[in-house]
mmCIF file of C-alpha atoms in Angstrom:
data_model
loop_
_atom_site.group_PDB
_atom_site.id
_atom_site.type_symbol
_atom_site.label_atom_id
_atom_site.label_comp_id
_atom_site.label_asym_id
_atom_site.label_seq_id
_atom_site.Cartn_x
_atom_site.Cartn_y
_atom_site.Cartn_z
ATOM 1 C CA MET Q 1 34.253 -13.442 70.023
ATOM 2 C CA VAL Q 2 31.627 -11.477 72.103
ATOM 3 C CA THR Q 3 29.710 -10.833 69.063
ATOM 4 C CA VAL Q 4 29.688 -14.447 68.023
ATOM 5 C CA VAL Q 5 28.472 -15.437 71.412
ATOM 6 C CA ARG Q 6 25.749 -12.874 71.456
ATOM 7 C CA LEU Q 7 24.502 -13.925 67.812
ATOM 8 C CA ALA Q 8 24.472 -17.604 69.058
ATOM 9 C CA LEU Q 9 22.364 -16.624 71.981
ATOM 10 C CA LEU Q 10 19.861 -14.636 69.801
ATOM 11 C CA VAL Q 11 19.559 -17.572 67.381
ATOM 12 C CA GLN Q 12 18.799 -19.950 70.221
ATOM 13 C CA ALA Q 13 16.170 -17.618 71.709
ATOM 14 C CA ALA Q 14 14.477 -17.099 68.378
ATOM 15 C CA ALA Q 15 14.611 -20.732 67.456
ATOM 16 C CA THR Q 16 13.154 -22.095 70.701
ATOM 17 C CA GLN Q 17 10.115 -19.838 70.914
ATOM 18 C CA TYR Q 18 6.877 -21.855 70.129
ATOM 19 C CA PRO Q 19 4.970 -19.757 67.556
ATOM 20 C CA LEU Q 20 1.420 -18.820 67.829
ATOM 21 C CA ALA Q 21 0.971 -18.458 64.121
ATOM 22 C CA PRO Q 22 3.858 -19.853 62.165
ATOM 23 C CA SER Q 23 4.778 -18.604 58.713
ATOM 24 C CA PRO Q 24 7.687 -18.872 56.264
ATOM 25 C CA VAL Q 25 7.849 -15.119 56.486
ATOM 26 C CA LEU Q 26 10.840 -13.919 58.530
ATOM 27 C CA ASP Q 27 10.817 -11.263 61.186
ATOM 28 C CA THR Q 28 13.354 -8.791 59.817
ATOM 29 C CA ARG Q 29 13.788 -7.228 63.123
ATOM 30 C CA THR Q 30 15.671 -10.112 64.504
ATOM 31 C CA LEU Q 31 18.107 -10.244 61.638
ATOM 32 C CA THR Q 32 21.200 -8.336 60.970
ATOM 33 C CA ARG Q 33 23.728 -7.641 58.065
ATOM 34 C CA GLU Q 34 26.047 -10.250 59.499
ATOM 35 C CA LEU Q 35 25.509 -13.879 58.462
ATOM 36 C CA ARG Q 36 23.887 -15.754 61.255
ATOM 37 C CA LEU Q 37 24.126 -19.522 61.500
ATOM 38 C CA GLY Q 38 21.874 -21.941 63.527
ATOM 39 C CA GLY Q 39 20.127 -25.236 63.394
ATOM 40 C CA TYR Q 40 19.377 -28.336 65.377
ATOM 41 C CA VAL Q 41 20.267 -31.995 65.539
ATOM 42 C CA SER Q 42 17.690 -34.702 66.483
ATOM 43 C CA VAL Q 43 18.376 -38.254 67.614
ATOM 44 C CA ARG Q 44 15.530 -40.802 67.859
ATOM 45 C CA GLN Q 45 15.021 -44.295 69.285
ATOM 46 C CA THR Q 46 11.959 -46.282 68.692
ATOM 47 C CA LEU Q 47 10.846 -49.487 70.474
ATOM 48 C CA ARG Q 48 8.133 -51.385 68.870
ATOM 49 C CA ARG Q 49 7.328 -54.979 70.289
ATOM 50 C CA ASP Q 50 10.866 -56.647 70.077
ATOM 51 C CA THR Q 51 12.415 -54.128 67.505
ATOM 52 C CA LEU Q 52 14.616 -51.328 68.723
ATOM 53 C CA THR Q 53 16.016 -48.794 66.254
ATOM 54 C CA ALA Q 54 18.081 -45.635 66.713
ATOM 55 C CA ILE Q 55 18.701 -42.969 64.094
ATOM 56 C CA VAL Q 56 19.900 -39.385 63.562
ATOM 57 C CA ASN Q 57 16.565 -38.230 61.969
ATOM 58 C CA ARG Q 58 17.364 -34.477 61.547
ATOM 59 C CA ALA Q 59 20.602 -32.472 61.284
ATOM 60 C CA ARG Q 60 19.912 -29.237 59.842
ATOM 61 C CA LEU Q 61 21.970 -26.092 59.424
ATOM 62 C CA THR Q 62 20.386 -22.686 58.742
ATOM 63 C CA ALA Q 63 21.762 -19.335 57.528
ATOM 64 C CA HIS Q 64 20.003 -15.857 57.739
ATOM 65 C CA VAL Q 65 21.151 -12.512 56.518
ATOM 66 C CA LEU Q 66 19.670 -9.092 56.107
ATOM 67 C CA PRO Q 67 21.772 -7.441 53.139
ATOM 68 C CA ALA Q 68 19.398 -4.658 52.852
ATOM 69 C CA PRO Q 69 16.562 -3.204 55.060
ATOM 70 C CA PHE Q 70 14.174 -4.472 52.504
ATOM 71 C CA ALA Q 71 15.547 -8.016 51.775
ATOM 72 C CA ALA Q 72 16.313 -11.041 53.752
ATOM 73 C CA LEU Q 73 17.864 -14.465 52.843
ATOM 74 C CA ARG Q 74 17.159 -17.845 54.198
ATOM 75 C CA VAL Q 75 19.044 -21.039 53.406
ATOM 76 C CA GLN Q 76 18.749 -24.373 55.179
ATOM 77 C CA VAL Q 77 20.307 -27.758 54.395
ATOM 78 C CA ASP Q 78 19.690 -31.172 55.870
ATOM 79 C CA PHE Q 79 22.579 -33.482 56.452
ATOM 80 C CA THR Q 80 20.563 -36.675 56.977
ATOM 81 C CA ALA Q 81 19.086 -36.958 53.466
ATOM 82 C CA THR Q 82 21.107 -40.158 52.810
ATOM 83 C CA GLY Q 83 18.316 -42.168 54.276
ATOM 84 C CA PHE Q 84 15.834 -40.813 51.612
ATOM 85 C CA ALA Q 85 18.354 -41.819 48.628
ATOM 86 C CA ARG Q 86 16.604 -43.577 45.839
ATOM 87 C CA ALA Q 87 19.344 -45.280 43.494
ATOM 88 C CA ASP Q 88 21.704 -42.555 44.644
ATOM 89 C CA THR Q 89 19.658 -39.956 42.788
ATOM 90 C CA VAL Q 90 19.329 -37.704 46.118
ATOM 91 C CA PRO Q 91 22.346 -36.092 47.366
ATOM 92 C CA ALA Q 92 23.598 -36.786 51.074
ATOM 93 C CA ILE Q 93 23.090 -32.922 51.698
ATOM 94 C CA LEU Q 94 19.541 -31.882 50.783
ATOM 95 C CA LEU Q 95 18.466 -28.255 50.247
ATOM 96 C CA THR Q 96 15.242 -27.675 52.347
ATOM 97 C CA ASP Q 97 14.947 -23.682 52.341
ATOM 98 C CA ALA Q 98 16.387 -21.230 49.858
ATOM 99 C CA TYR Q 99 14.434 -17.900 49.333
ATOM 100 C CA ILE Q 100 14.677 -14.211 49.345
ATOM 101 C CA GLN Q 101 12.030 -12.155 51.276
ATOM 102 C CA LEU Q 102 11.178 -8.525 50.239
ATOM 103 C CA VAL Q 103 9.493 -6.020 52.505
ATOM 104 C CA PRO Q 104 8.686 -2.393 52.012
ATOM 105 C CA PRO Q 105 10.638 0.124 54.142
ATOM 106 C CA ALA Q 106 9.565 0.302 57.738
ATOM 107 C CA THR Q 107 6.390 2.303 58.290
ATOM 108 C CA PRO Q 108 6.197 5.115 60.834
ATOM 109 C CA ALA Q 109 4.976 4.192 64.285
ATOM 110 C CA GLY Q 110 1.499 5.002 65.411
ATOM 111 C CA ASN Q 111 -0.219 4.123 62.155
ATOM 112 C CA GLY Q 112 -2.539 1.647 64.162
ATOM 113 C CA ALA Q 113 -4.365 -1.419 62.939
ATOM 114 C CA ARG Q 114 -4.988 -0.003 59.653
ATOM 115 C CA VAL Q 115 -1.367 -0.686 58.620
ATOM 116 C CA LEU Q 116 -0.707 -3.535 56.381
ATOM 117 C CA ARG Q 117 2.773 -5.277 56.666
ATOM 118 C CA PRO Q 118 3.232 -7.018 53.194
ATOM 119 C CA ALA Q 119 5.936 -9.492 52.535
ATOM 120 C CA LEU Q 120 6.915 -11.207 49.284
ATOM 121 C CA ILE Q 121 8.920 -14.456 49.190
ATOM 122 C CA VAL Q 122 10.616 -16.053 45.985
ATOM 123 C CA GLY Q 123 12.305 -19.407 46.037
ATOM 124 C CA GLN Q 124 11.789 -22.708 48.035
ATOM 125 C CA PHE Q 125 9.834 -22.501 51.256
ATOM 126 C CA ARG Q 126 7.246 -24.189 53.492
ATOM 127 C CA THR Q 127 3.841 -24.083 51.887
ATOM 128 C CA PRO Q 128 1.333 -22.165 54.039
ATOM 129 C CA PHE Q 129 -1.227 -24.736 54.365
ATOM 130 C CA ALA Q 130 -0.918 -27.057 57.574
ATOM 131 C CA LEU Q 131 -0.460 -25.556 61.043
ATOM 132 C CA GLU Q 132 1.541 -28.621 62.263
ATOM 133 C CA PHE Q 133 3.958 -28.622 59.059
ATOM 134 C CA LEU Q 134 4.406 -24.762 59.532
ATOM 135 C CA THR Q 135 5.610 -25.400 63.049
ATOM 136 C CA PRO Q 136 9.419 -26.140 63.044
ATOM 137 C CA PHE Q 137 10.040 -29.779 63.629
ATOM 138 C CA SER Q 138 12.526 -28.863 66.473
ATOM 139 C CA LEU Q 139 9.649 -27.289 68.382
ATOM 140 C CA LEU Q 140 6.915 -29.915 67.985
ATOM 141 C CA GLN Q 141 5.403 -31.037 71.259
ATOM 142 C CA THR Q 142 5.479 -34.720 70.104
ATOM 143 C CA ALA Q 143 8.153 -36.733 68.402
ATOM 144 C CA ASN Q 144 5.947 -37.129 65.222
ATOM 145 C CA ARG Q 145 3.662 -35.066 63.281
ATOM 146 C CA SER Q 146 -0.007 -36.330 63.068
ATOM 147 C CA GLN Q 147 -0.786 -38.882 60.310
ATOM 148 C CA PRO Q 148 -3.370 -36.759 58.645
ATOM 149 C CA ILE Q 149 -0.879 -33.944 58.239
ATOM 150 C CA ASP Q 150 1.966 -36.240 57.320
ATOM 151 C CA ARG Q 151 0.149 -38.080 54.639
ATOM 152 C CA HIS Q 152 -2.146 -35.494 53.082
ATOM 153 C CA THR Q 153 -0.547 -31.995 53.272
ATOM 154 C CA THR Q 154 2.047 -30.318 51.162
ATOM 155 C CA ARG Q 155 5.480 -29.765 52.471
ATOM 156 C CA ARG Q 156 7.972 -27.559 50.712
ATOM 157 C CA ASP Q 157 7.727 -26.258 47.055
ATOM 158 C CA ILE Q 158 9.176 -23.666 44.715
ATOM 159 C CA GLY Q 159 7.178 -20.624 43.732
ATOM 160 C CA VAL Q 160 6.223 -17.311 45.168
ATOM 161 C CA LEU Q 161 4.502 -16.291 48.346
ATOM 162 C CA GLY Q 162 2.709 -13.256 49.572
ATOM 163 C CA GLN Q 163 1.492 -12.134 53.017
ATOM 164 C CA LEU Q 164 -0.386 -9.336 54.428
ATOM 165 C CA ALA Q 165 -0.609 -8.709 58.128
ATOM 166 C CA VAL Q 166 -3.139 -6.244 59.619
ATOM 167 C CA GLY Q 167 -2.299 -4.549 62.814
ATOM 168 C CA GLY Q 168 1.177 -5.594 62.967
ATOM 169 C CA GLY Q 169 0.078 -9.281 62.615
ATOM 170 C CA HIS Q 170 -2.121 -9.165 65.803
ATOM 171 C CA MET Q 171 -5.582 -8.933 64.099
ATOM 172 C CA VAL Q 172 -5.701 -10.595 60.692
ATOM 173 C CA THR Q 173 -3.102 -12.274 58.479
ATOM 174 C CA PHE Q 174 -3.450 -13.662 54.986
ATOM 175 C CA THR Q 175 -0.888 -15.773 53.225
ATOM 176 C CA GLY Q 176 -1.092 -16.900 49.777
ATOM 177 C CA ALA Q 177 1.202 -18.878 47.583
ATOM 178 C CA LEU Q 178 1.579 -20.167 43.955
ATOM 179 C CA VAL Q 179 3.907 -23.010 43.566
ATOM 180 C CA ASN Q 180 4.962 -25.830 41.098
ATOM 181 C CA GLY Q 181 3.175 -28.544 43.081
ATOM 182 C CA GLU Q 182 6.063 -30.864 42.493
ATOM 183 C CA GLY Q 183 7.831 -30.487 45.850
ATOM 184 C CA SER Q 184 11.218 -29.468 46.889
ATOM 185 C CA ASN Q 185 14.187 -29.456 44.759
ATOM 186 C CA ARG Q 186 12.225 -30.046 41.557
ATOM 187 C CA LEU Q 187 12.820 -27.085 39.216
ATOM 188 C CA THR Q 188 10.462 -28.315 36.424
ATOM 189 C CA ASN Q 189 6.805 -28.737 36.253
ATOM 190 C CA PRO Q 190 6.035 -31.542 33.976
ATOM 191 C CA ASP Q 191 2.110 -31.340 34.048
ATOM 192 C CA GLY Q 192 2.045 -27.599 33.786
ATOM 193 C CA ARG Q 193 -0.350 -27.191 36.632
ATOM 194 C CA GLU Q 194 0.535 -24.904 39.433
ATOM 195 C CA MET Q 195 -0.775 -25.202 42.922
ATOM 196 C CA ALA Q 196 -2.534 -22.334 44.630
ATOM 197 C CA ILE Q 197 -2.615 -22.201 48.415
ATOM 198 C CA GLY Q 198 -4.375 -19.645 50.649
ATOM 199 C CA ARG Q 199 -4.415 -19.378 54.600
ATOM 200 C CA LEU Q 200 -6.343 -16.749 56.535
ATOM 201 C CA THR Q 201 -5.404 -16.398 60.341
ATOM 202 C CA VAL Q 202 -7.586 -14.188 62.805
ATOM 203 C CA PHE Q 203 -6.601 -13.459 66.294
ATOM 204 C CA PRO Q 204 -9.752 -13.160 68.493
ATOM 205 C CA LEU Q 205 -7.566 -12.982 71.565
ATOM 206 C CA ALA Q 206 -3.962 -11.865 71.991
ATOM 207 C CA ARG Q 207 -2.879 -15.641 72.546
ATOM 208 C CA LEU Q 208 -5.418 -17.297 70.328
ATOM 209 C CA ALA Q 209 -5.060 -17.904 66.576
ATOM 210 C CA VAL Q 210 -7.849 -19.387 64.353
ATOM 211 C CA ALA Q 211 -7.157 -20.183 60.717
ATOM 212 C CA ALA Q 212 -8.939 -21.430 57.598
ATOM 213 C CA LYS Q 213 -6.972 -22.836 54.568
ATOM 214 C CA TYR Q 214 -7.470 -23.948 51.012
ATOM 215 C CA LEU Q 215 -5.214 -25.726 48.402
ATOM 216 C CA GLY Q 216 -6.131 -26.404 44.775
ATOM 217 C CA GLN Q 217 -4.161 -28.040 41.930
ATOM 218 C CA GLY Q 218 -6.331 -29.143 39.007
ATOM 219 C CA ARG Q 219 -8.978 -31.479 40.374
ATOM 220 C CA ASP Q 220 -7.024 -31.970 43.648
ATOM 221 C CA HIS Q 221 -8.620 -29.965 46.407
ATOM 222 C CA ARG Q 222 -7.604 -29.714 49.993
ATOM 223 C CA TRP Q 223 -9.257 -27.634 52.799
ATOM 224 C CA GLY Q 224 -9.343 -27.421 56.555
ATOM 225 C CA TYR Q 225 -9.127 -25.176 59.705
ATOM 226 C CA ASP Q 226 -7.009 -25.001 62.924
ATOM 227 C CA VAL Q 227 -6.670 -23.235 66.214
ATOM 228 C CA ARG Q 228 -3.916 -22.749 68.784
ATOM 229 C CA TRP Q 229 -4.026 -21.183 72.171
ATOM 230 C CA LEU Q 230 -1.004 -20.464 74.300
ATOM 231 C CA ASP Q 231 -1.275 -18.994 77.861
ATOM 232 C CA HIS Q 232 0.876 -19.209 80.951
ATOM 233 C CA GLY Q 233 2.506 -22.531 80.234
ATOM 234 C CA ALA Q 234 -0.723 -24.112 78.765
ATOM 235 C CA LEU Q 235 -1.016 -25.042 75.072
ATOM 236 C CA VAL Q 236 -4.103 -26.325 73.321
ATOM 237 C CA GLU Q 237 -4.362 -26.792 69.582
ATOM 238 C CA GLY Q 238 -6.167 -28.798 67.016
ATOM 239 C CA GLU Q 239 -6.361 -29.213 63.163
ATOM 240 C CA PHE Q 240 -8.672 -30.582 60.776
ATOM 241 C CA LEU Q 241 -8.089 -31.092 56.901
ATOM 242 C CA ALA Q 242 -9.790 -32.960 54.143
ATOM 243 C CA ARG Q 243 -8.712 -33.819 50.611
ATOM 244 C CA ARG Q 244 -10.654 -34.880 47.496
ATOM 245 C CA GLY Q 245 -9.232 -35.650 43.994
ATOM 246 C CA PRO Q 246 -6.430 -37.590 42.316
ATOM 247 C CA LEU Q 247 -3.885 -39.181 44.266
ATOM 248 C CA THR Q 248 -2.185 -40.863 41.175
ATOM 249 C CA ASN Q 249 -2.860 -41.060 37.512
ATOM 250 C CA THR Q 250 -5.116 -44.025 38.199
ATOM 251 C CA THR Q 251 -6.366 -43.532 41.915
ATOM 252 C CA THR Q 252 -8.476 -40.888 43.545
ATOM 253 C CA VAL Q 253 -8.686 -40.242 47.194
ATOM 254 C CA ASP Q 254 -11.421 -38.815 49.564
ATOM 255 C CA ALA Q 255 -9.821 -38.328 52.945
ATOM 256 C CA ARG Q 256 -10.408 -36.348 56.166
ATOM 257 C CA GLY Q 257 -8.864 -36.233 59.664
ATOM 258 C CA GLY Q 258 -7.067 -34.238 62.045
ATOM 259 C CA TYR Q 259 -5.583 -33.950 65.698
ATOM 260 C CA ALA Q 260 -6.123 -32.486 68.986
ATOM 261 C CA LEU Q 261 -3.269 -31.798 71.451
ATOM 262 C CA ALA Q 262 -2.972 -30.348 74.883
ATOM 263 C CA ALA Q 263 0.165 -29.618 76.920
ATOM 264 C CA TYR Q 264 1.138 -27.918 80.224
ATOM 265 C CA ARG Q 265 4.362 -26.870 81.843
ATOM 266 C CA ILE Q 266 3.894 -28.068 85.529
ATOM 267 C CA ARG Q 267 7.480 -26.974 85.986
ATOM 268 C CA PRO Q 268 9.847 -24.929 83.619
ATOM 269 C CA TRP Q 269 11.672 -28.060 82.776
ATOM 270 C CA LEU Q 270 8.637 -30.508 82.771
ATOM 271 C CA GLN Q 271 5.821 -30.772 80.319
ATOM 272 C CA PRO Q 272 3.209 -33.420 79.937
ATOM 273 C CA VAL Q 273 1.495 -33.957 76.518
ATOM 274 C CA LEU Q 274 -1.663 -35.548 75.318
ATOM 275 C CA LYS Q 275 -2.500 -35.921 71.644
ATOM 276 C CA TRP Q 276 -5.325 -37.795 69.716
ATOM 277 C CA GLU Q 277 -5.377 -38.177 65.951
ATOM 278 C CA HIS Q 278 -7.692 -39.663 63.490
ATOM 279 C CA LEU Q 279 -7.701 -40.396 59.599
ATOM 280 C CA ARG Q 280 -10.280 -41.789 57.319
ATOM 281 C CA ASP Q 281 -9.070 -42.551 53.836
ATOM 282 C CA ARG Q 282 -11.034 -43.855 50.843
ATOM 283 C CA ARG Q 283 -9.360 -44.573 47.648
ATOM 284 C CA THR Q 284 -10.827 -45.625 44.238
ATOM 285 C CA THR Q 285 -8.908 -47.375 41.378
ATOM 286 C CA GLY Q 286 -11.073 -48.103 38.428
ATOM 287 C CA ALA Q 287 -14.183 -49.910 39.944
ATOM 288 C CA THR Q 288 -12.357 -50.768 43.085
ATOM 289 C CA THR Q 289 -12.743 -48.827 46.282
ATOM 290 C CA SER Q 290 -11.086 -49.418 49.531
ATOM 291 C CA THR Q 291 -11.458 -47.666 52.927
ATOM 292 C CA SER Q 292 -9.031 -47.393 55.731
ATOM 293 C CA SER Q 293 -8.915 -45.625 59.059
ATOM 294 C CA LEU Q 294 -6.545 -45.066 61.891
ATOM 295 C CA SER Q 295 -6.382 -43.592 65.421
ATOM 296 C CA TYR Q 296 -3.290 -42.767 67.339
ATOM 297 C CA THR Q 297 -3.157 -41.546 70.953
ATOM 298 C CA THR Q 298 0.132 -40.212 72.296
ATOM 299 C CA VAL Q 299 0.858 -39.723 75.948
ATOM 300 C CA GLY Q 300 4.074 -37.938 76.361
ATOM 301 C CA ILE Q 301 6.494 -36.118 78.743
ATOM 302 C CA ASN Q 302 8.911 -33.459 77.653
ATOM 303 C CA PHE Q 303 12.001 -32.719 79.588
ATOM 304 C CA LEU Q 304 13.368 -29.012 78.704
ATOM 305 C CA SER Q 305 16.542 -27.109 79.499
ATOM 306 C CA SER Q 306 16.571 -23.520 80.293
ATOM 307 C CA GLY Q 307 15.760 -21.716 77.055
ATOM 308 C CA ASP Q 308 14.489 -25.051 75.510
ATOM 309 C CA GLY Q 309 17.859 -25.364 73.588
ATOM 310 C CA ILE Q 310 17.889 -28.998 74.612
ATOM 311 C CA ARG Q 311 14.551 -31.060 74.325
ATOM 312 C CA LEU Q 312 13.941 -34.599 75.340
ATOM 313 C CA LEU Q 313 10.675 -36.065 74.220
ATOM 314 C CA VAL Q 314 9.391 -39.357 75.562
ATOM 315 C CA ASP Q 315 6.167 -40.486 73.946
ATOM 316 C CA GLY Q 316 4.176 -43.614 74.360
ATOM 317 C CA ILE Q 317 1.889 -44.062 71.293
ATOM 318 C CA TYR Q 318 -1.127 -46.370 71.010
ATOM 319 C CA LYS Q 319 -1.602 -47.047 67.403
ATOM 320 C CA SER Q 320 -4.769 -48.601 65.925
ATOM 321 C CA GLU Q 321 -4.446 -49.061 62.078
ATOM 322 C CA PRO Q 322 -6.045 -52.314 61.137
ATOM 323 C CA ALA Q 323 -4.023 -54.447 58.533
ATOM 324 C CA VAL Q 324 -1.032 -52.381 59.266
ATOM 325 C CA PHE Q 325 -0.134 -52.252 63.072
ATOM 326 C CA THR Q 326 -2.007 -52.111 66.239
ATOM 327 C CA GLY Q 327 -0.221 -51.800 69.532
ATOM 328 C CA VAL Q 328 2.037 -49.610 71.608
ATOM 329 C CA GLU Q 329 5.240 -47.879 70.317
ATOM 330 C CA LEU Q 330 7.654 -45.851 72.485
ATOM 331 C CA GLU Q 331 9.635 -42.938 70.981
ATOM 332 C CA VAL Q 332 12.352 -41.234 72.705
ATOM 333 C CA GLN Q 333 13.843 -38.158 70.924
ATOM 334 C CA LEU Q 334 16.516 -35.886 71.821
ATOM 335 C CA ILE Q 335 16.846 -32.416 70.181
ATOM 336 C CA ALA Q 336 19.676 -30.048 70.416
ATOM 337 C CA ILE Q 337 19.081 -26.450 69.107
ATOM 338 C CA PHE Q 338 21.983 -24.129 68.515
#
């Protein structure tokens, strides 16, 4: 019983630490040969004009294990997938992560910054492109990811990923992946075109990460950069991305946008947040070209328990998206991490 309690506490501590440079690569030093379970549940209420909705938008269970010093396994399932069902073709329980990670035996201490820490992942994982998507949903500073990221970045996919970290991951990290490009839980690749993704992160300061990224699949090209700074309760981050190429078989897209976010813990349990995001999207179908743009501003306040195991996010969002919606929306989201 004592062991179970200790493992639960370790899971919570690991899960609630906001990452400077998030990555699908697991820190094997935090894993054991015993199966470790964790996860989170998220409940959201949305008020827009005269409409009020409440849903359980996430319910995820994660399992980690270290069967050998050089191998780690991660499996995660989502129990809220019923809301995404299309003609009952999507099961109620959806597999999100399922991969094995291989690392070389531990290197002797004292090798300095020249030591490379390689890791190889095979399976289904988060694609190493957007900073905001690589950050776990349960740790986001606002209830929603930004629209440029949500609409034009990749999510999870099936393939292989390699990572090299110089200086124990405190100087330079390169992450590259080759995936099907079809998304999660799709074992086939009908068009036969793989998607290549690369992300280079440098650390000019101990609590500052700056990254550049690129993605290519046929004529579909996406690129961008991002930055994140953490220090003494303060958080500043921003991300830019652009996309050019086919959106569908008949439509091409030329889009660019990003977001900027600042947050500060004025008390251990109280954190105001300010976020601005913008997206410009131009699409061409045949001889017809349409251009749209949006700007969202989020003013939020986060209430946090000790250890951040319970997080209550209250966001007021001013949305300006002509022809879609312009006005204020209130989001209240409660997240319990276990």
